[in-house]
Short mmCIF file of C-alpha atoms in Angstrom, two decimals:
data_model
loop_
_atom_site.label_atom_id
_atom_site.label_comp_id
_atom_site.label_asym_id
_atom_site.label_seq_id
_atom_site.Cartn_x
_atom_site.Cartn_y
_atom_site.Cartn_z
CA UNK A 1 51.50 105.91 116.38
CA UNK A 2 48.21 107.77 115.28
CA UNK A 3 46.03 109.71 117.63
CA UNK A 4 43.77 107.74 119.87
CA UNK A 5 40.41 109.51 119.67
CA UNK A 6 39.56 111.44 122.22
CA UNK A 7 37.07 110.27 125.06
CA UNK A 8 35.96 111.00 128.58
CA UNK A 9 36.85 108.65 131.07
CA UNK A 10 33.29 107.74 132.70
CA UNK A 11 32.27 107.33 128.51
CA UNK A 12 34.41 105.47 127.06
CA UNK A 13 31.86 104.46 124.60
CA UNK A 14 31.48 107.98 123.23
CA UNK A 15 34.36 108.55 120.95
CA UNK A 16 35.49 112.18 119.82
CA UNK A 17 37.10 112.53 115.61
CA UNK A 18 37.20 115.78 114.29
CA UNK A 19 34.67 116.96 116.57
CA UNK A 20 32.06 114.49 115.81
CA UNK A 21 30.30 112.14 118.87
CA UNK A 22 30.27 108.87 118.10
CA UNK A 23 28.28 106.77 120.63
CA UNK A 24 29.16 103.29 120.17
CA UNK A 25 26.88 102.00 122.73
CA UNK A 26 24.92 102.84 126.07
CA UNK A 27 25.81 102.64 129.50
CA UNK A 28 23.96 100.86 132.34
CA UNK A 29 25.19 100.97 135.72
CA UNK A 30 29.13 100.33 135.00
CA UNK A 31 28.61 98.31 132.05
CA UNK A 32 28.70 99.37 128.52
CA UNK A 33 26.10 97.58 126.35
CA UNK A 34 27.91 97.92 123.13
CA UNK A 35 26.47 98.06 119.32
CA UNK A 36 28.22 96.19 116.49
CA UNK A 37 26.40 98.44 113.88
CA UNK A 38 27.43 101.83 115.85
CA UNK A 39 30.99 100.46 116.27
CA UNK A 40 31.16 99.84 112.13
CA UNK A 41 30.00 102.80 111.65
CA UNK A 42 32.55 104.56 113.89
CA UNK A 43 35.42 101.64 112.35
CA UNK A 44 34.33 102.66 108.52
CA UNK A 45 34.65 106.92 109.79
CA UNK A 46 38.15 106.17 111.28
CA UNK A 47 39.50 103.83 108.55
CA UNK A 48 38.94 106.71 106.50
CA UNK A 49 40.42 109.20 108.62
CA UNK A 50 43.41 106.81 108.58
CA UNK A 51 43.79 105.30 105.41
CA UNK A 52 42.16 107.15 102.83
CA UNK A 53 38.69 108.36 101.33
CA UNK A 54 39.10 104.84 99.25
CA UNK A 55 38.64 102.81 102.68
CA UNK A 56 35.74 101.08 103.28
CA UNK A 57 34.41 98.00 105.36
CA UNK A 58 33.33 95.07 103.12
CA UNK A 59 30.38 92.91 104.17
CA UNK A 60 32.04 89.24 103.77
CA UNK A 61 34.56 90.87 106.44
CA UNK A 62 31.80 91.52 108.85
CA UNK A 63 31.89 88.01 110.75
CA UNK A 64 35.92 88.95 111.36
CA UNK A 65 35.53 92.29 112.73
CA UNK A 66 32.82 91.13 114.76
CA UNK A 67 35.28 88.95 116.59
CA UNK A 68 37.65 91.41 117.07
CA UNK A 69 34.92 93.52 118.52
CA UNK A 70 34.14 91.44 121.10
CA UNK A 71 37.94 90.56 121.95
CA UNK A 72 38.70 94.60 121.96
CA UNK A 73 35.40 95.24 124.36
CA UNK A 74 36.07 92.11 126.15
CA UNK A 75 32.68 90.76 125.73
CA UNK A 76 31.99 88.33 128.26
CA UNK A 77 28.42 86.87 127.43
CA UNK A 78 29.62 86.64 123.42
CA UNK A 79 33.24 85.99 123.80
CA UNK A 80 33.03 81.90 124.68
CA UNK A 81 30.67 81.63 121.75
CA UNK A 82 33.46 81.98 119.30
CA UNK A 83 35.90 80.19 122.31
CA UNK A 84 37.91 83.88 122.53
CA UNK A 85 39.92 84.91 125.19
CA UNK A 86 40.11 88.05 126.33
CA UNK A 87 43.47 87.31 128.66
CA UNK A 88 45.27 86.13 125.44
CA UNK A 89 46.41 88.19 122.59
CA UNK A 90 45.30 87.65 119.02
CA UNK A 91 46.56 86.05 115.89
CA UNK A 92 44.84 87.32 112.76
CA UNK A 93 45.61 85.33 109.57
CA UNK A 94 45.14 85.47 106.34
CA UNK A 95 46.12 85.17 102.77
CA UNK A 96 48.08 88.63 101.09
CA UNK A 97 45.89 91.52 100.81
CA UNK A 98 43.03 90.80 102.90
CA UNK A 99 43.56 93.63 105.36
CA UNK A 100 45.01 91.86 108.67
CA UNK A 101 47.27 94.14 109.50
CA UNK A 102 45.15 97.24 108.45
CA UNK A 103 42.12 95.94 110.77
CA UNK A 104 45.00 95.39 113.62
CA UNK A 105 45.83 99.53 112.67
CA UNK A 106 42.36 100.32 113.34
CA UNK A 107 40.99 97.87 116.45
CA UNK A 108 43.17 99.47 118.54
CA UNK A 109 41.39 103.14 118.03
CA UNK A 110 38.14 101.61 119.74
CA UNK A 111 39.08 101.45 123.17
CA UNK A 112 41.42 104.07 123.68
CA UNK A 113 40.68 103.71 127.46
CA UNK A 114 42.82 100.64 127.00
CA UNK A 115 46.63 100.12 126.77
CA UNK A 116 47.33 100.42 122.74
CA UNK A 117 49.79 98.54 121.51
CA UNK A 118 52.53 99.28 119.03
CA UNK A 119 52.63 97.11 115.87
CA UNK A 120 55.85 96.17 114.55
CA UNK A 121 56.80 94.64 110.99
CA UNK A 122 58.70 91.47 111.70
CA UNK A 123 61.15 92.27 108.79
CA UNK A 124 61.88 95.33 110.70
CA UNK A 125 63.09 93.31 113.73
CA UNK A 126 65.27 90.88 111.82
CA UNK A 127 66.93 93.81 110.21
CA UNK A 128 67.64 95.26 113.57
CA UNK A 129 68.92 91.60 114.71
CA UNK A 130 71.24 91.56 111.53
CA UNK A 131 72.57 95.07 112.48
CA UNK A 132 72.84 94.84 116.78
CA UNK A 133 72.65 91.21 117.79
CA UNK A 134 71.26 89.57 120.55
CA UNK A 135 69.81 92.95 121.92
CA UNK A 136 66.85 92.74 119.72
CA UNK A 137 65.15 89.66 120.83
CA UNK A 138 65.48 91.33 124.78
CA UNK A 139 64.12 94.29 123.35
CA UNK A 140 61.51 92.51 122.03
CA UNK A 141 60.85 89.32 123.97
CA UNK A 142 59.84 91.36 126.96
CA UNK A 143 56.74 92.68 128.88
CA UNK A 144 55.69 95.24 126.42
CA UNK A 145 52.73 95.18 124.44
CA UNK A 146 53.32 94.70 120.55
CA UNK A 147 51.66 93.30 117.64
CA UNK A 148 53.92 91.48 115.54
CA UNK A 149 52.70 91.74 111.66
CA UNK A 150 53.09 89.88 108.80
CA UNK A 151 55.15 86.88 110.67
CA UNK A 152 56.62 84.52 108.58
CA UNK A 153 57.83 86.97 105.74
CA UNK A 154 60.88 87.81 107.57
CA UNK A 155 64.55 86.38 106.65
CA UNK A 156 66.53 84.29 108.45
CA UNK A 157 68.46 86.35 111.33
CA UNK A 158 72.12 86.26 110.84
CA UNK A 159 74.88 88.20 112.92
CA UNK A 160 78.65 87.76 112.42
CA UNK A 161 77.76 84.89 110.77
CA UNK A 162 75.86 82.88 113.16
CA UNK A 163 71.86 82.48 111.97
CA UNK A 164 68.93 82.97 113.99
CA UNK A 165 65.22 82.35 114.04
CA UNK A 166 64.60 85.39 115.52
CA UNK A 167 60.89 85.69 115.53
CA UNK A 168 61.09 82.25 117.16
CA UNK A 169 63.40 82.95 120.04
CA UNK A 170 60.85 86.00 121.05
CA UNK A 171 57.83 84.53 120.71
CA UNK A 172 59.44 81.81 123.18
CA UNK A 173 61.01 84.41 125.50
CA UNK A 174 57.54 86.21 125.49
CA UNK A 175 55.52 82.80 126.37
CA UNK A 176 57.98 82.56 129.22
CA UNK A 177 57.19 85.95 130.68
CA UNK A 178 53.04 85.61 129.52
CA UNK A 179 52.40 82.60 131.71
CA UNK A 180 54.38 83.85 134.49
CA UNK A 181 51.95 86.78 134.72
CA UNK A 182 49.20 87.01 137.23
CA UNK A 183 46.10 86.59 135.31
CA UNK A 184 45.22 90.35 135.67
CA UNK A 185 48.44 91.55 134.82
CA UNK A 186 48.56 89.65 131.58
CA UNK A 187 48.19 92.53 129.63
CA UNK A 188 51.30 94.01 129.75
CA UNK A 189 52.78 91.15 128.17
CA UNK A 190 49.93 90.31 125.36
CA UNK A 191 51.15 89.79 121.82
CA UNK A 192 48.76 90.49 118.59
CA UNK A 193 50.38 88.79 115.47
CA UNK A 194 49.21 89.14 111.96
CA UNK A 195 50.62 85.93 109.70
CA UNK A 196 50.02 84.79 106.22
CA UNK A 197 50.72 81.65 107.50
CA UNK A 198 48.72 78.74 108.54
CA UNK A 199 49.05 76.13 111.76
CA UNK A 200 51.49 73.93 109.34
CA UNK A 201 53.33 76.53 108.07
CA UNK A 202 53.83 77.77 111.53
CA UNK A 203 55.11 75.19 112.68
CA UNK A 204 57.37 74.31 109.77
CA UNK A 205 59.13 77.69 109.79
CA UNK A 206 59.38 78.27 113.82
CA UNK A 207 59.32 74.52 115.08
CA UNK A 208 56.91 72.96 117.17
CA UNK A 209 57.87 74.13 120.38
CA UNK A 210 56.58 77.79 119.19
CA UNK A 211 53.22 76.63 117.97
CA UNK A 212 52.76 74.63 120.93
CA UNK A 213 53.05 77.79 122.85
CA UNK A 214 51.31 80.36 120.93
CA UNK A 215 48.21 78.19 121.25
CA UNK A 216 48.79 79.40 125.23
CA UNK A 217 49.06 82.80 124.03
CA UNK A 218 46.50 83.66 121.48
CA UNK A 219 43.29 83.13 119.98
CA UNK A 220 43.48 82.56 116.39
CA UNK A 221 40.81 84.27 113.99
CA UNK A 222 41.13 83.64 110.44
CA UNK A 223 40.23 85.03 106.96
CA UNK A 224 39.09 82.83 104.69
CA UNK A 225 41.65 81.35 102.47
CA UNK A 226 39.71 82.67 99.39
CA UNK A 227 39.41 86.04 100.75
CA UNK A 228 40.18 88.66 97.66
CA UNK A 229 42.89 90.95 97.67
CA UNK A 230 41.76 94.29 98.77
CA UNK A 231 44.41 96.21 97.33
CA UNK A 232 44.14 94.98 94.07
#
């Protein structure tokens, strides 16, 4: 995981990178009164720091990242407008190349007063599942915090010859623990997923039992289907 940037806990707002303040917003009493135009330009200065000189923010992808702003800041005048929750994790989709999973990279660098969470290529978890079994969906069908990316491009499980939706069984085993969680304590068990896929598709590929509960579990933000592929 990269560095979270540095901060000071009464100003969370004012974010440290390479030595340079960046004050993404004010504070009034307890409450941060935070600026979508000081957070892009903080988003576009770490994206860089991250990803390359060649990173930038586009303009069509403004609408998006605002959303995500207001989930990460937990904006609770602006959240309801765009019917976000901020007790349920996110799932950011979108057709190849249109920079879900770096965005999900990069969110989690703007409150670093927060719990981060680790993001995990599905394919990587099916792997494991091929290799160790049944171990891998407790590993990751628990109470830890992970974003799940690209779901959907993952093979079928398969271990001594038995198959396995594996992505399936642990978003089911993590729906389980999610609504058995205080409200307040929800949290801990969040899960971000990035997807290609659509509601359809979803359901197709996992069954309808896992789409039924993932609408419990996240709030779905979307690319546009014609979105262009950035890394072309």
């Amino acid at each position: 995981m990269k560095t979270l940037p540095k901060y000071h806990p009464t100003t969370p707002h004012i974010l440290i990178e390479g030595g340079v303040e960046f004050h993404l917003g004010k504070m009034k009493g307890d409450t941060i009164n935070y600026d979508f135009s000081k957070m892009l330009i903080y988003l576009n200065a770490k994206g860089k720091l991250l990803f390359g000189k060649e990173f930038k923010i586009h303009e069509e992808d403004h609408q998006i990242i605002y959303q995500l702003c207001l989930y990460f800041i937990k904006d609770e005048v602006n959240c309801p407008k765009y019917n976000i929750d901020p007790t349920k994790g996110i799932l950011l989709s979108g057709p190849v190349g249109c920079g879900k999973t770096t965005l999900m990279k990069l969110m989690r660098h703007l409150v670093p007063h927060r719990r981060p969470y680790e993001i995990i290529p599905t394919r990587n978890i099916v792997f494991g599942f091929n290799n160790l079994g049944y171990s891998i969906i407790e590993q990751y069908g628990n109470s830890h915090y992970f974003c799940f990316d690209d779901l959907g491009v993952e093979p079928e499980g398969k271990h001594f010859g038995k198959d396995c939706n594996v992505l399936g069984e642990i978003l089911l085993s993590r729906h389980e623990i999610f609504t058995k969680c205080p409200l307040e304590h929800r949290t801990r068990a969040m899960t971000h997923i990035t997807t290609n896929l659509n509601a359809e598709e979803i359901e197709e590929r996992y069954g309808n039992r896992v789409r039924s509960r993932l609408r419990e579990m996240v709030n779905v933000i979307g690319f546009d289907k014609n979105t262009k592929d950035k890394r072309k």
